[in-house]
PDB file of C-alpha atoms in Angstrom:
ATOM      1  CA  MET A 149     -42.528 -13.345  -8.720  1.00 46.00           C
ATOM      2  CA  THR A 150     -40.484 -15.235  -5.579  1.00 48.00           C
ATOM      3  CA  ASP A 151     -38.166 -13.322  -3.017  1.00 47.00           C
ATOM      4  CA  VAL A 152     -34.429 -15.645  -2.919  1.00 53.00           C
ATOM      5  CA  SER A 153     -32.188 -15.073   0.162  1.00 60.00           C
ATOM      6  CA  PRO A 154     -29.088 -15.943  -0.758  1.00 72.00           C
ATOM      7  CA  ALA A 155     -27.358 -19.176   0.768  1.00 85.00           C
ATOM      8  CA  VAL A 156     -24.651 -17.167   2.332  1.00 94.00           C
ATOM      9  CA  HIS A 157     -25.033 -15.659   5.712  1.00 95.00           C
ATOM     10  CA  VAL A 158     -22.139 -13.577   7.089  1.00 96.00           C
ATOM     11  CA  LEU A 159     -22.621 -12.159  11.075  1.00 96.00           C
ATOM     12  CA  GLY A 160     -19.322  -9.466  11.582  1.00 95.00           C
ATOM     13  CA  ALA A 161     -18.705  -6.089  12.666  1.00 95.00           C
ATOM     14  CA  ALA A 162     -17.474  -3.171  10.212  1.00 92.00           C
ATOM     15  CA  TRP A 163     -14.252  -2.838  13.023  1.00 93.00           C
ATOM     16  CA  CYS A 164     -13.192  -6.458  12.464  1.00 92.00           C
ATOM     17  CA  VAL A 165     -10.526  -7.107   9.907  1.00 90.00           C
ATOM     18  CA  ASP A 166     -11.493 -10.799   9.355  1.00 91.00           C
ATOM     19  CA  THR A 167     -15.179 -10.015   8.438  1.00 94.00           C
ATOM     20  CA  ALA A 168     -13.808  -7.440   5.942  1.00 91.00           C
ATOM     21  CA  ARG A 169     -11.411 -10.288   4.456  1.00 89.00           C
ATOM     22  CA  THR A 170     -14.352 -12.723   4.316  1.00 92.00           C
ATOM     23  CA  LEU A 171     -16.766 -10.035   2.552  1.00 93.00           C
ATOM     24  CA  ARG A 172     -13.887  -9.383   0.389  1.00 87.00           C
ATOM     25  CA  CYS A 173     -13.681 -12.803  -0.609  1.00 85.00           C
ATOM     26  CA  LEU A 174     -17.331 -13.938  -1.457  1.00 90.00           C
ATOM     27  CA  ARG A 175     -17.120 -10.622  -3.486  1.00 86.00           C
ATOM     28  CA  ARG A 176     -14.120 -11.981  -5.519  1.00 80.00           C
ATOM     29  CA  LEU A 177     -16.004 -15.087  -6.067  1.00 82.00           C
ATOM     30  CA  ARG A 178     -19.908 -13.400  -6.650  1.00 83.00           C
ATOM     31  CA  VAL A 179     -21.112 -15.473  -4.105  1.00 89.00           C
ATOM     32  CA  PRO A 180     -24.446 -13.660  -3.400  1.00 91.00           C
ATOM     33  CA  HIS A 181     -24.258 -13.327   0.168  1.00 93.00           C
ATOM     34  CA  HIS A 182     -26.248 -11.317   3.210  1.00 94.00           C
ATOM     35  CA  ALA A 183     -24.192  -9.803   5.770  1.00 95.00           C
ATOM     36  CA  ILE A 184     -25.585  -8.066   9.264  1.00 95.00           C
ATOM     37  CA  ASP A 185     -23.100  -5.422  11.447  1.00 96.00           C
ATOM     38  CA  VAL A 186     -23.474  -7.297  14.632  1.00 95.00           C
ATOM     39  CA  ASP A 187     -23.084  -4.168  16.507  1.00 94.00           C
ATOM     40  CA  ASP A 188     -25.646  -2.413  14.332  1.00 95.00           C
ATOM     41  CA  HIS A 189     -28.784  -5.248  14.959  1.00 94.00           C
ATOM     42  CA  LEU A 190     -29.135  -7.154  18.542  1.00 93.00           C
ATOM     43  CA  ASP A 191     -30.988  -9.780  16.556  1.00 94.00           C
ATOM     44  CA  GLY A 192     -27.583 -10.191  14.963  1.00 93.00           C
ATOM     45  CA  LEU A 193     -25.279 -10.374  18.265  1.00 94.00           C
ATOM     46  CA  GLN A 194     -27.660 -13.160  19.819  1.00 95.00           C
ATOM     47  CA  GLU A 195     -27.266 -15.467  16.937  1.00 94.00           C
ATOM     48  CA  VAL A 196     -23.514 -14.936  17.054  1.00 94.00           C
ATOM     49  CA  LEU A 197     -23.487 -15.689  20.842  1.00 95.00           C
ATOM     50  CA  ARG A 198     -26.102 -18.653  20.539  1.00 94.00           C
ATOM     51  CA  LEU A 199     -23.640 -20.036  17.464  1.00 93.00           C
ATOM     52  CA  THR A 200     -20.570 -20.018  18.953  1.00 93.00           C
ATOM     53  CA  GLY A 201     -21.424 -21.015  22.926  1.00 92.00           C
ATOM     54  CA  GLY A 202     -21.675 -17.075  24.335  1.00 92.00           C
ATOM     55  CA  LEU A 203     -18.411 -16.173  22.926  1.00 92.00           C
ATOM     56  CA  ARG A 204     -18.342 -12.983  20.692  1.00 93.00           C
ATOM     57  CA  ARG A 205     -16.091 -13.890  17.610  1.00 93.00           C
ATOM     58  CA  THR A 206     -16.907 -12.764  14.224  1.00 93.00           C
ATOM     59  CA  PRO A 207     -17.240 -13.068  11.764  1.00 96.00           C
ATOM     60  CA  VAL A 208     -19.459 -16.465  11.675  1.00 96.00           C
ATOM     61  CA  VAL A 209     -20.319 -17.367   8.238  1.00 97.00           C
ATOM     62  CA  GLN A 210     -23.484 -19.678   7.295  1.00 95.00           C
ATOM     63  CA  VAL A 211     -22.950 -21.894   4.319  1.00 94.00           C
ATOM     64  CA  GLY A 212     -26.741 -23.224   4.092  1.00 88.00           C
ATOM     65  CA  ASP A 213     -26.455 -25.822   7.104  1.00 88.00           C
ATOM     66  CA  THR A 214     -22.537 -24.985   7.798  1.00 92.00           C
ATOM     67  CA  VAL A 215     -21.541 -22.454  10.527  1.00 94.00           C
ATOM     68  CA  LEU A 216     -18.207 -21.707   9.940  1.00 95.00           C
ATOM     69  CA  VAL A 217     -16.746 -19.249  12.768  1.00 95.00           C
ATOM     70  CA  GLU A 218     -13.481 -16.849  11.794  1.00 94.00           C
ATOM     71  CA  PRO A 219     -13.372 -19.311   8.532  1.00 93.00           C
ATOM     72  CA  SER A 220      -9.920 -18.326   6.331  1.00 88.00           C
ATOM     73  CA  ASN A 221     -10.829 -17.833   3.665  1.00 83.00           C
ATOM     74  CA  GLY A 222      -9.454 -21.817   2.154  1.00 82.00           C
ATOM     75  CA  ALA A 223     -12.245 -22.862   4.587  1.00 89.00           C
ATOM     76  CA  LEU A 224     -14.857 -21.123   3.238  1.00 92.00           C
ATOM     77  CA  VAL A 225     -14.020 -21.685  -0.582  1.00 88.00           C
ATOM     78  CA  ARG A 226     -14.532 -25.660   0.744  1.00 87.00           C
ATOM     79  CA  ALA A 227     -17.680 -24.540   1.905  1.00 91.00           C
ATOM     80  CA  LEU A 228     -19.051 -22.996  -0.756  1.00 92.00           C
ATOM     81  CA  GLU A 229     -17.933 -25.517  -3.150  1.00 88.00           C
ATOM     82  CA  GLN A 230     -19.236 -28.614  -0.633  1.00 88.00           C
ATOM     83  CA  ALA A 231     -22.788 -26.484  -0.794  1.00 89.00           C
ATOM     84  CA  GLY A 232     -22.619 -26.848  -4.693  1.00 87.00           C
ATOM     85  CA  LEU A 233     -22.331 -22.746  -4.939  1.00 88.00           C
ATOM     86  CA  LEU A 234     -18.836 -22.732  -6.039  1.00 82.00           C
ATOM     87  CA  ALA A 235     -17.828 -25.283  -9.223  1.00 76.00           C
ATOM     88  CA  PRO A 236     -14.011 -26.468  -8.858  1.00 72.00           C
ATOM     89  CA  SER A 237     -13.283 -24.641 -11.991  1.00 67.00           C
ATOM     90  CA  THR A 238     -14.817 -21.349 -10.679  1.00 69.00           C
ATOM     91  CA  VAL A 239     -12.169 -21.913  -7.717  1.00 68.00           C
ATOM     92  CA  HIS A 240      -9.515 -22.699  -9.932  1.00 65.00           C
ATOM     93  CA  ALA A 241     -10.389 -19.282 -11.928  1.00 64.00           C
ATOM     94  CA  PHE A 242     -10.315 -17.475  -8.874  1.00 65.00           C
ATOM     95  CA  GLU A 243      -6.978 -19.097  -7.746  1.00 61.00           C
ATOM     96  CA  HIS A 244      -5.247 -18.748 -10.978  1.00 61.00           C
ATOM     97  CA  GLY A 245      -7.148 -15.540 -11.942  1.00 72.00           C
ATOM     98  CA  GLN A 246      -5.724 -13.139  -8.962  1.00 80.00           C
ATOM     99  CA  ASN A 247      -2.276 -14.241  -7.685  1.00 85.00           C
ATOM    100  CA  VAL A 248      -1.040 -10.688  -6.828  1.00 87.00           C
ATOM    101  CA  GLY A 249      -1.958  -9.100  -3.269  1.00 85.00           C
ATOM    102  CA  ASP A 250      -2.835  -5.466  -3.242  1.00 84.00           C
ATOM    103  CA  LEU A 251       0.019  -3.976  -1.537  1.00 87.00           C
ATOM    104  CA  GLU A 252       2.634  -5.751  -4.106  1.00 90.00           C
ATOM    105  CA  ARG A 253       0.474  -4.372  -6.932  1.00 91.00           C
ATOM    106  CA  LEU A 254       1.335  -0.907  -5.444  1.00 93.00           C
ATOM    107  CA  LEU A 255       4.827  -2.228  -5.025  1.00 94.00           C
ATOM    108  CA  ARG A 256       5.033  -3.360  -8.521  1.00 95.00           C
ATOM    109  CA  VAL A 257       3.206   0.322 -10.238  1.00 96.00           C
ATOM    110  CA  THR A 258       5.681   2.374  -8.140  1.00 96.00           C
ATOM    111  CA  GLY A 259       8.758   0.241  -9.324  1.00 96.00           C
ATOM    112  CA  ALA A 260       8.185   0.470 -12.883  1.00 96.00           C
ATOM    113  CA  GLY A 261       7.550   4.134 -12.655  1.00 96.00           C
ATOM    114  CA  LEU A 262      10.602   4.520 -10.823  1.00 96.00           C
ATOM    115  CA  THR A 263      12.780   2.425 -13.353  1.00 95.00           C
ATOM    116  CA  ILE A 264      11.403   4.557 -16.026  1.00 94.00           C
ATOM    117  CA  LEU A 265      12.053   7.636 -14.354  1.00 95.00           C
ATOM    118  CA  ALA A 266      15.474   6.120 -13.695  1.00 95.00           C
ATOM    119  CA  THR A 267      16.242   5.430 -17.085  1.00 94.00           C
ATOM    120  CA  ARG A 268      15.690   8.644 -18.625  1.00 93.00           C
ATOM    121  CA  ASP A 269      19.545   9.445 -19.035  1.00 92.00           C
ATOM    122  CA  VAL A 270      20.281   5.835 -19.811  1.00 90.00           C
ATOM    123  CA  PRO A 271      22.058   4.962 -23.338  1.00 92.00           C
ATOM    124  CA  ALA A 272      19.214   3.310 -25.203  1.00 89.00           C
ATOM    125  CA  PRO A 273      20.768  -0.734 -25.851  1.00 92.00           C
ATOM    126  CA  MET A 274      20.487  -0.827 -21.735  1.00 93.00           C
ATOM    127  CA  ARG A 275      17.198   1.673 -21.586  1.00 93.00           C
ATOM    128  CA  VAL A 276      14.864  -0.335 -23.671  1.00 94.00           C
ATOM    129  CA  PRO A 277      15.091  -3.227 -22.060  1.00 94.00           C
ATOM    130  CA  LEU A 278      14.824  -1.807 -18.917  1.00 95.00           C
ATOM    131  CA  ARG A 279      11.930  -0.107 -19.593  1.00 95.00           C
ATOM    132  CA  VAL A 280       9.821  -3.250 -21.325  1.00 95.00           C
ATOM    133  CA  ALA A 281      10.689  -4.830 -17.847  1.00 95.00           C
ATOM    134  CA  ALA A 282       8.807  -2.202 -16.016  1.00 96.00           C
ATOM    135  CA  VAL A 283       5.938  -2.211 -18.683  1.00 96.00           C
ATOM    136  CA  GLY A 284       5.803  -5.873 -17.949  1.00 95.00           C
ATOM    137  CA  LEU A 285       5.644  -5.453 -14.326  1.00 95.00           C
ATOM    138  CA  ALA A 286       3.229  -2.609 -14.503  1.00 95.00           C
ATOM    139  CA  LEU A 287       0.865  -4.545 -16.243  1.00 93.00           C
ATOM    140  CA  THR A 288       1.151  -7.395 -14.081  1.00 92.00           C
ATOM    141  CA  ALA A 289       0.441  -4.619 -10.999  1.00 92.00           C
ATOM    142  CA  VAL A 290      -2.483  -3.687 -12.974  1.00 89.00           C
ATOM    143  CA  ILE A 291      -4.452  -7.373 -13.867  1.00 85.00           C
ATOM    144  CA  GLY A 292      -3.034  -8.838 -10.405  1.00 86.00           C
ATOM    145  CA  TRP A 293      -1.651 -11.712 -12.149  1.00 86.00           C
ATOM    146  CA  CYS A 294       1.541 -12.579 -12.385  1.00 89.00           C
ATOM    147  CA  PRO A 295       3.111 -15.630 -14.895  1.00 88.00           C
ATOM    148  CA  VAL A 296       5.946 -16.338 -12.894  1.00 90.00           C
ATOM    149  CA  TYR A 297       3.923 -16.738  -9.940  1.00 88.00           C
ATOM    150  CA  ASP A 298       1.629 -18.773 -11.811  1.00 83.00           C
ATOM    151  CA  ALA A 299       3.888 -21.237 -13.569  1.00 85.00           C
ATOM    152  CA  GLN A 300       5.712 -21.594  -9.977  1.00 86.00           C
ATOM    153  CA  GLY A 301       2.349 -22.518  -8.611  1.00 83.00           C
ATOM    154  CA  VAL A 302       2.080 -19.344  -5.899  1.00 87.00           C
ATOM    155  CA  THR A 303       0.361 -16.635  -4.693  1.00 85.00           C
ATOM    156  CA  SER A 304       0.535 -13.582  -2.721  1.00 86.00           C
ATOM    157  CA  VAL A 305      -3.357 -13.118  -2.281  1.00 82.00           C
ATOM    158  CA  GLY A 306      -4.134 -13.504   1.457  1.00 77.00           C
ATOM    159  CA  GLY A 307      -0.865 -12.732   2.632  1.00 80.00           C
ATOM    160  CA  PRO A 308       0.514  -9.462   4.164  1.00 81.00           C
ATOM    161  CA  GLY A 309       0.515  -8.270   0.611  1.00 73.00           C
ATOM    162  CA  ASP A 310      -3.041  -8.375  -0.158  1.00 76.00           C
ATOM    163  CA  HIS A 311      -4.552  -5.449   2.876  1.00 72.00           C
ATOM    164  CA  PRO A 312      -2.030  -6.259   5.703  1.00 70.00           C
ATOM    165  CA  ASP A 313      -4.319  -6.117   8.058  1.00 71.00           C
ATOM    166  CA  GLU A 314      -6.330  -8.861   7.030  1.00 70.00           C
ATOM    167  CA  ALA A 315      -3.134 -11.020   6.332  1.00 71.00           C
ATOM    168  CA  GLU A 316      -4.489 -14.861   7.109  1.00 72.00           C
ATOM    169  CA  ARG A 317      -0.617 -16.003   6.982  1.00 77.00           C
ATOM    170  CA  ASP A 318       2.722 -14.277   7.933  1.00 83.00           C
ATOM    171  CA  ALA A 319       4.517 -15.647   4.038  1.00 84.00           C
ATOM    172  CA  TRP A 320       4.585 -13.361   1.495  1.00 84.00           C
ATOM    173  CA  LEU A 321       3.975 -16.172  -1.290  1.00 86.00           C
ATOM    174  CA  VAL A 322       2.131 -19.078  -0.520  1.00 81.00           C
ATOM    175  CA  ALA A 323       1.450 -22.518  -3.099  1.00 82.00           C
ATOM    176  CA  VAL A 324      -1.778 -22.405  -4.635  1.00 75.00           C
ATOM    177  CA  ARG A 325      -3.658 -25.974  -3.602  1.00 59.00           C
ATOM    178  CA  PRO A 326      -4.142 -27.720  -6.982  1.00 53.00           C
ATOM    179  CA  PRO A 327      -7.419 -27.801  -8.503  1.00 44.00           C
ATOM    180  CA  ALA A 328     -10.165 -30.648  -7.128  1.00 42.00           C
ATOM    181  CA  ALA A 329     -10.267 -31.929 -10.649  1.00 42.00           C
ATOM    182  CA  SER A 330      -6.660 -32.505 -10.291  1.00 42.00           C
ATOM    183  CA  LEU A 331      -6.767 -33.996  -6.680  1.00 41.00           C
ATOM    184  CA  GLU A 332      -9.703 -36.711  -7.636  1.00 42.00           C
ATOM    185  CA  SER A 333      -7.341 -37.900 -10.982  1.00 39.00           C
TER     186      SER A 333
END
């Protein structure tokens, strides 16, 4: 039996929000990886210092022969694609599989619950459509995908609505890049 080590290595720190964001992205994409906390492993810290020219910057991600220092999720996905670790269809499914950030999901569930509670004494002709809309809102929160966002080609994943401390940008919504197949045609 051969021991096969993952082609992706992450040198980071438990307290680092960029490390947490990077590890979450790898987990969402189901990419096998090996993570080392540089605060617990001196060898890992020395490797970070070597790769960054003496600067302590985390995370440092090695994807095959490519070294990324504090990469955005987009840069990490591109490096994974170029290394052959992700098919364009996987990236497309990832980007279109979840387009609602975690904080927004919580707000949607809360809004749906409050709408249902607030419509207790509302006459049935108004109560039914409001509750149907609330159930729809709750469903988009549970599955993390919104058909309106998908139709508009936007996502809140990676923004302040998706783990605010780890946000890659200030804007709540951003356009999703087109799948690689459509870029080639």
